[in-house]
Amino acid sequence: MKKLFSVVLVLMIMLSLAACGKDSKTTGKKDKKITVGVVQTNANESDWRTANTDSLNNAFKEAGFETKMVFGEGDHAKQISQAQQLIQEEVDYLVVLGLQSAGWEDVAKAAKEAGIPFIMADRKLDLSEDLYTAMVCSDFEAEGNKAVEWLEKQALSDVKIVVLGGDTGSSAQLGRSKAIEEGAAKNGWEIVFNQNMKGWDETLAKQAVADLIASGTEFNVVYAENDNMARGACDAMSAAGITYGKNGDVKVIAFDANKWALEKVLAGEFNLDVECNPLHGPRIVKLINQLEAGEKVEKNAYVDEEVFDCDTITREIVDARSY
Ligand code: AHR
């Protein structure tokens, strides 16, 4: 009888343990809230960045994740120490949006040693594939090449380009600048100005174009590596009585395709806007849920992006935009 009782007792203990809920395959925590550490670039960098930050926060909240988001505010070294701190705090996942492409090896190695999946978002970092779990990024050189292909189709006789670059060393700036520089070399276009604006700053871009105009530098294309800087350039041209856009003397090429910017494409103020999709939140939630379920994930995912041309855009297209 005693023997029967101890067998029943052991069985009951085993059953109660099994009923405690499934361990997550990755975090190993019984139904504990998943904590995601996010190293973001800057809080108020651009309208695009605001949409990106909102997408991450909203998607993570909806998924029931706890989010620890920190901002580098233009300081790469600060981002590195913030990432190290999040690893020390043993977040379950580390999502990095790097101000700079280079210099992330030590952080990635530390995350790997701590067993924390390292996810790159928005901007690809210079890391070998064994040092990150997954990437959800834009192909910035491809974005730039779409702009070059459009400019080639304009068949302008004498192309003089003003390049307003983004934050120096970010993969967004590096990719877009590489595309226009190689496109200019291939087509015999002249780049009359090529400077990166710290923090993708709209005011800096406006001032740079105003100074160019005041110096008498001639140009007929503005290649602005985001919408805010394109708007700054247009403000400077308006102030100087220079026409631009669909029926103007200067072609305006922008990147990001914020909704307000597409209104400018529709109005003929911007000639072309190349999309850079900021809505990474849902994509990263899907990744984390797959990892939690022990599923294999796509290592390198580039988000789908399109271009918006003032000659083909419609009111319906603009109204349908979500950011
Ligand atoms: O990494 C994407 C870039 O960063 C966007 O084009 C720009 O607006 C943002 O600040």
PDB file of N, CA and C in Angstrom, residues 137-150 171-180 182 223 253-255 272-276 302-307:
ATOM      1  N   CYS A 137      16.342  45.068 -42.785  1.00  0.00           N
ATOM      2  CA  CYS A 137      16.926  46.362 -43.165  1.00  0.00           C
ATOM      3  C   CYS A 137      16.464  46.813 -44.548  1.00  0.00           C
ATOM      4  N   SER A 138      16.842  48.048 -44.860  1.00  0.00           N
ATOM      5  CA  SER A 138      16.635  48.576 -46.205  1.00  0.00           C
ATOM      6  C   SER A 138      17.920  48.381 -46.997  1.00  0.00           C
ATOM      7  N   ASP A 139      17.761  48.222 -48.305  1.00  0.00           N
ATOM      8  CA  ASP A 139      18.937  48.168 -49.182  1.00  0.00           C
ATOM      9  C   ASP A 139      19.128  49.579 -49.729  1.00  0.00           C
ATOM     10  N   PHE A 140      19.972  50.335 -49.058  1.00  0.00           N
ATOM     11  CA  PHE A 140      20.083  51.772 -49.370  1.00  0.00           C
ATOM     12  C   PHE A 140      20.743  52.028 -50.722  1.00  0.00           C
ATOM     13  N   GLU A 141      21.683  51.152 -51.098  1.00  0.00           N
ATOM     14  CA  GLU A 141      22.311  51.333 -52.418  1.00  0.00           C
ATOM     15  C   GLU A 141      21.283  51.081 -53.519  1.00  0.00           C
ATOM     16  N   ALA A 142      20.405  50.114 -53.280  1.00  0.00           N
ATOM     17  CA  ALA A 142      19.330  49.844 -54.263  1.00  0.00           C
ATOM     18  C   ALA A 142      18.386  51.033 -54.350  1.00  0.00           C
ATOM     19  N   GLU A 143      18.120  51.648 -53.196  1.00  0.00           N
ATOM     20  CA  GLU A 143      17.275  52.860 -53.207  1.00  0.00           C
ATOM     21  C   GLU A 143      17.915  53.929 -54.081  1.00  0.00           C
ATOM     22  N   GLY A 144      19.221  54.149 -53.843  1.00  0.00           N
ATOM     23  CA  GLY A 144      19.940  55.167 -54.626  1.00  0.00           C
ATOM     24  C   GLY A 144      19.958  54.848 -56.103  1.00  0.00           C
ATOM     25  N   ASN A 145      20.109  53.567 -56.428  1.00  0.00           N
ATOM     26  CA  ASN A 145      20.134  53.167 -57.845  1.00  0.00           C
ATOM     27  C   ASN A 145      18.794  53.418 -58.532  1.00  0.00           C
ATOM     28  N   LYS A 146      17.707  53.312 -57.769  1.00  0.00           N
ATOM     29  CA  LYS A 146      16.385  53.613 -58.346  1.00  0.00           C
ATOM     30  C   LYS A 146      16.320  55.098 -58.726  1.00  0.00           C
ATOM     31  N   ALA A 147      16.916  55.933 -57.903  1.00  0.00           N
ATOM     32  CA  ALA A 147      16.944  57.377 -58.194  1.00  0.00           C
ATOM     33  C   ALA A 147      17.826  57.657 -59.405  1.00  0.00           C
ATOM     34  N   VAL A 148      18.943  56.963 -59.498  1.00  0.00           N
ATOM     35  CA  VAL A 148      19.853  57.142 -60.646  1.00  0.00           C
ATOM     36  C   VAL A 148      19.152  56.717 -61.936  1.00  0.00           C
ATOM     37  N   GLU A 149      18.471  55.591 -61.886  1.00  0.00           N
ATOM     38  CA  GLU A 149      17.742  55.115 -63.083  1.00  0.00           C
ATOM     39  C   GLU A 149      16.678  56.126 -63.516  1.00  0.00           C
ATOM     40  N   TRP A 150      16.007  56.715 -62.555  1.00  0.00           N
ATOM     41  CA  TRP A 150      14.998  57.732 -62.890  1.00  0.00           C
ATOM     42  C   TRP A 150      15.667  58.942 -63.551  1.00  0.00           C
ATOM     43  N   SER A 171      24.773  53.354 -42.705  1.00  0.00           N
ATOM     44  CA  SER A 171      24.646  52.583 -43.950  1.00  0.00           C
ATOM     45  C   SER A 171      23.674  53.256 -44.912  1.00  0.00           C
ATOM     46  N   ALA A 172      22.741  54.041 -44.343  1.00  0.00           N
ATOM     47  CA  ALA A 172      21.800  54.767 -45.227  1.00  0.00           C
ATOM     48  C   ALA A 172      22.561  55.794 -46.060  1.00  0.00           C
ATOM     49  N   GLN A 173      23.409  56.546 -45.423  1.00  0.00           N
ATOM     50  CA  GLN A 173      24.205  57.552 -46.160  1.00  0.00           C
ATOM     51  C   GLN A 173      25.183  56.860 -47.090  1.00  0.00           C
ATOM     52  N   LEU A 174      25.878  55.880 -46.607  1.00  0.00           N
ATOM     53  CA  LEU A 174      26.901  55.222 -47.421  1.00  0.00           C
ATOM     54  C   LEU A 174      26.300  54.628 -48.695  1.00  0.00           C
ATOM     55  N   GLY A 175      25.150  53.968 -48.553  1.00  0.00           N
ATOM     56  CA  GLY A 175      24.540  53.308 -49.719  1.00  0.00           C
ATOM     57  C   GLY A 175      24.003  54.293 -50.733  1.00  0.00           C
ATOM     58  N   ARG A 176      23.279  55.296 -50.224  1.00  0.00           N
ATOM     59  CA  ARG A 176      22.678  56.264 -51.165  1.00  0.00           C
ATOM     60  C   ARG A 176      23.755  57.118 -51.849  1.00  0.00           C
ATOM     61  N   SER A 177      24.780  57.487 -51.080  1.00  0.00           N
ATOM     62  CA  SER A 177      25.858  58.305 -51.665  1.00  0.00           C
ATOM     63  C   SER A 177      26.644  57.491 -52.695  1.00  0.00           C
ATOM     64  N   LYS A 178      26.891  56.223 -52.389  1.00  0.00           N
ATOM     65  CA  LYS A 178      27.615  55.369 -53.340  1.00  0.00           C
ATOM     66  C   LYS A 178      26.873  55.291 -54.661  1.00  0.00           C
ATOM     67  N   ALA A 179      25.566  55.176 -54.593  1.00  0.00           N
ATOM     68  CA  ALA A 179      24.759  55.035 -55.818  1.00  0.00           C
ATOM     69  C   ALA A 179      24.859  56.280 -56.687  1.00  0.00           C
ATOM     70  N   ILE A 180      24.722  57.469 -56.085  1.00  0.00           N
ATOM     71  CA  ILE A 180      24.735  58.683 -56.923  1.00  0.00           C
ATOM     72  C   ILE A 180      26.149  58.977 -57.427  1.00  0.00           C
ATOM     73  N   GLU A 182      28.507  56.780 -58.107  1.00  0.00           N
ATOM     74  CA  GLU A 182      28.804  55.849 -59.212  1.00  0.00           C
ATOM     75  C   GLU A 182      27.950  56.153 -60.436  1.00  0.00           C
ATOM     76  N   TYR A 223      19.758  66.062 -54.906  1.00  0.00           N
ATOM     77  CA  TYR A 223      19.668  64.654 -54.454  1.00  0.00           C
ATOM     78  C   TYR A 223      19.795  64.676 -52.937  1.00  0.00           C
ATOM     79  N   ILE A 253      15.049  65.186 -55.920  1.00  0.00           N
ATOM     80  CA  ILE A 253      14.980  63.764 -55.570  1.00  0.00           C
ATOM     81  C   ILE A 253      15.114  63.633 -54.057  1.00  0.00           C
ATOM     82  N   ALA A 254      14.174  62.913 -53.448  1.00  0.00           N
ATOM     83  CA  ALA A 254      14.179  62.738 -51.981  1.00  0.00           C
ATOM     84  C   ALA A 254      14.086  61.257 -51.639  1.00  0.00           C
ATOM     85  N   PHE A 255      14.305  60.934 -50.359  1.00  0.00           N
ATOM     86  CA  PHE A 255      14.201  59.553 -49.880  1.00  0.00           C
ATOM     87  C   PHE A 255      13.374  59.522 -48.596  1.00  0.00           C
ATOM     88  N   LEU A 272      10.752  63.143 -57.419  1.00  0.00           N
ATOM     89  CA  LEU A 272      10.807  61.712 -57.109  1.00  0.00           C
ATOM     90  C   LEU A 272      11.044  61.528 -55.619  1.00  0.00           C
ATOM     91  N   ASP A 273      10.351  60.550 -55.044  1.00  0.00           N
ATOM     92  CA  ASP A 273      10.607  60.196 -53.647  1.00  0.00           C
ATOM     93  C   ASP A 273      10.776  58.683 -53.577  1.00  0.00           C
ATOM     94  N   VAL A 274      11.934  58.242 -53.077  1.00  0.00           N
ATOM     95  CA  VAL A 274      12.241  56.810 -52.998  1.00  0.00           C
ATOM     96  C   VAL A 274      11.903  56.329 -51.584  1.00  0.00           C
ATOM     97  N   GLU A 275      11.033  55.344 -51.498  1.00  0.00           N
ATOM     98  CA  GLU A 275      10.571  54.868 -50.189  1.00  0.00           C
ATOM     99  C   GLU A 275      11.670  54.202 -49.380  1.00  0.00           C
ATOM    100  N   CYS A 276      11.674  54.509 -48.081  1.00  0.00           N
ATOM    101  CA  CYS A 276      12.507  53.787 -47.097  1.00  0.00           C
ATOM    102  C   CYS A 276      11.530  53.445 -45.988  1.00  0.00           C
ATOM    103  N   TYR A 302      15.409  42.067 -46.591  1.00  0.00           N
ATOM    104  CA  TYR A 302      15.355  43.474 -47.024  1.00  0.00           C
ATOM    105  C   TYR A 302      13.888  43.825 -47.231  1.00  0.00           C
ATOM    106  N   VAL A 303      13.481  44.977 -46.697  1.00  0.00           N
ATOM    107  CA  VAL A 303      12.069  45.353 -46.800  1.00  0.00           C
ATOM    108  C   VAL A 303      11.758  45.817 -48.221  1.00  0.00           C
ATOM    109  N   ASP A 304      10.536  45.554 -48.665  1.00  0.00           N
ATOM    110  CA  ASP A 304      10.110  45.976 -50.013  1.00  0.00           C
ATOM    111  C   ASP A 304       9.876  47.493 -50.019  1.00  0.00           C
ATOM    112  N   GLU A 305      10.422  48.150 -51.016  1.00  0.00           N
ATOM    113  CA  GLU A 305      10.289  49.614 -51.094  1.00  0.00           C
ATOM    114  C   GLU A 305      10.052  50.024 -52.539  1.00  0.00           C
ATOM    115  N   GLU A 306       9.253  51.092 -52.730  1.00  0.00           N
ATOM    116  CA  GLU A 306       8.942  51.523 -54.096  1.00  0.00           C
ATOM    117  C   GLU A 306       9.348  52.976 -54.302  1.00  0.00           C
ATOM    118  N   VAL A 307       9.110  53.503 -55.505  1.00  0.00           N
ATOM    119  CA  VAL A 307       9.411  54.906 -55.776  1.00  0.00           C
ATOM    120  C   VAL A 307       8.136  55.633 -56.170  1.00  0.00           C
TER     121      VAL A 307
END
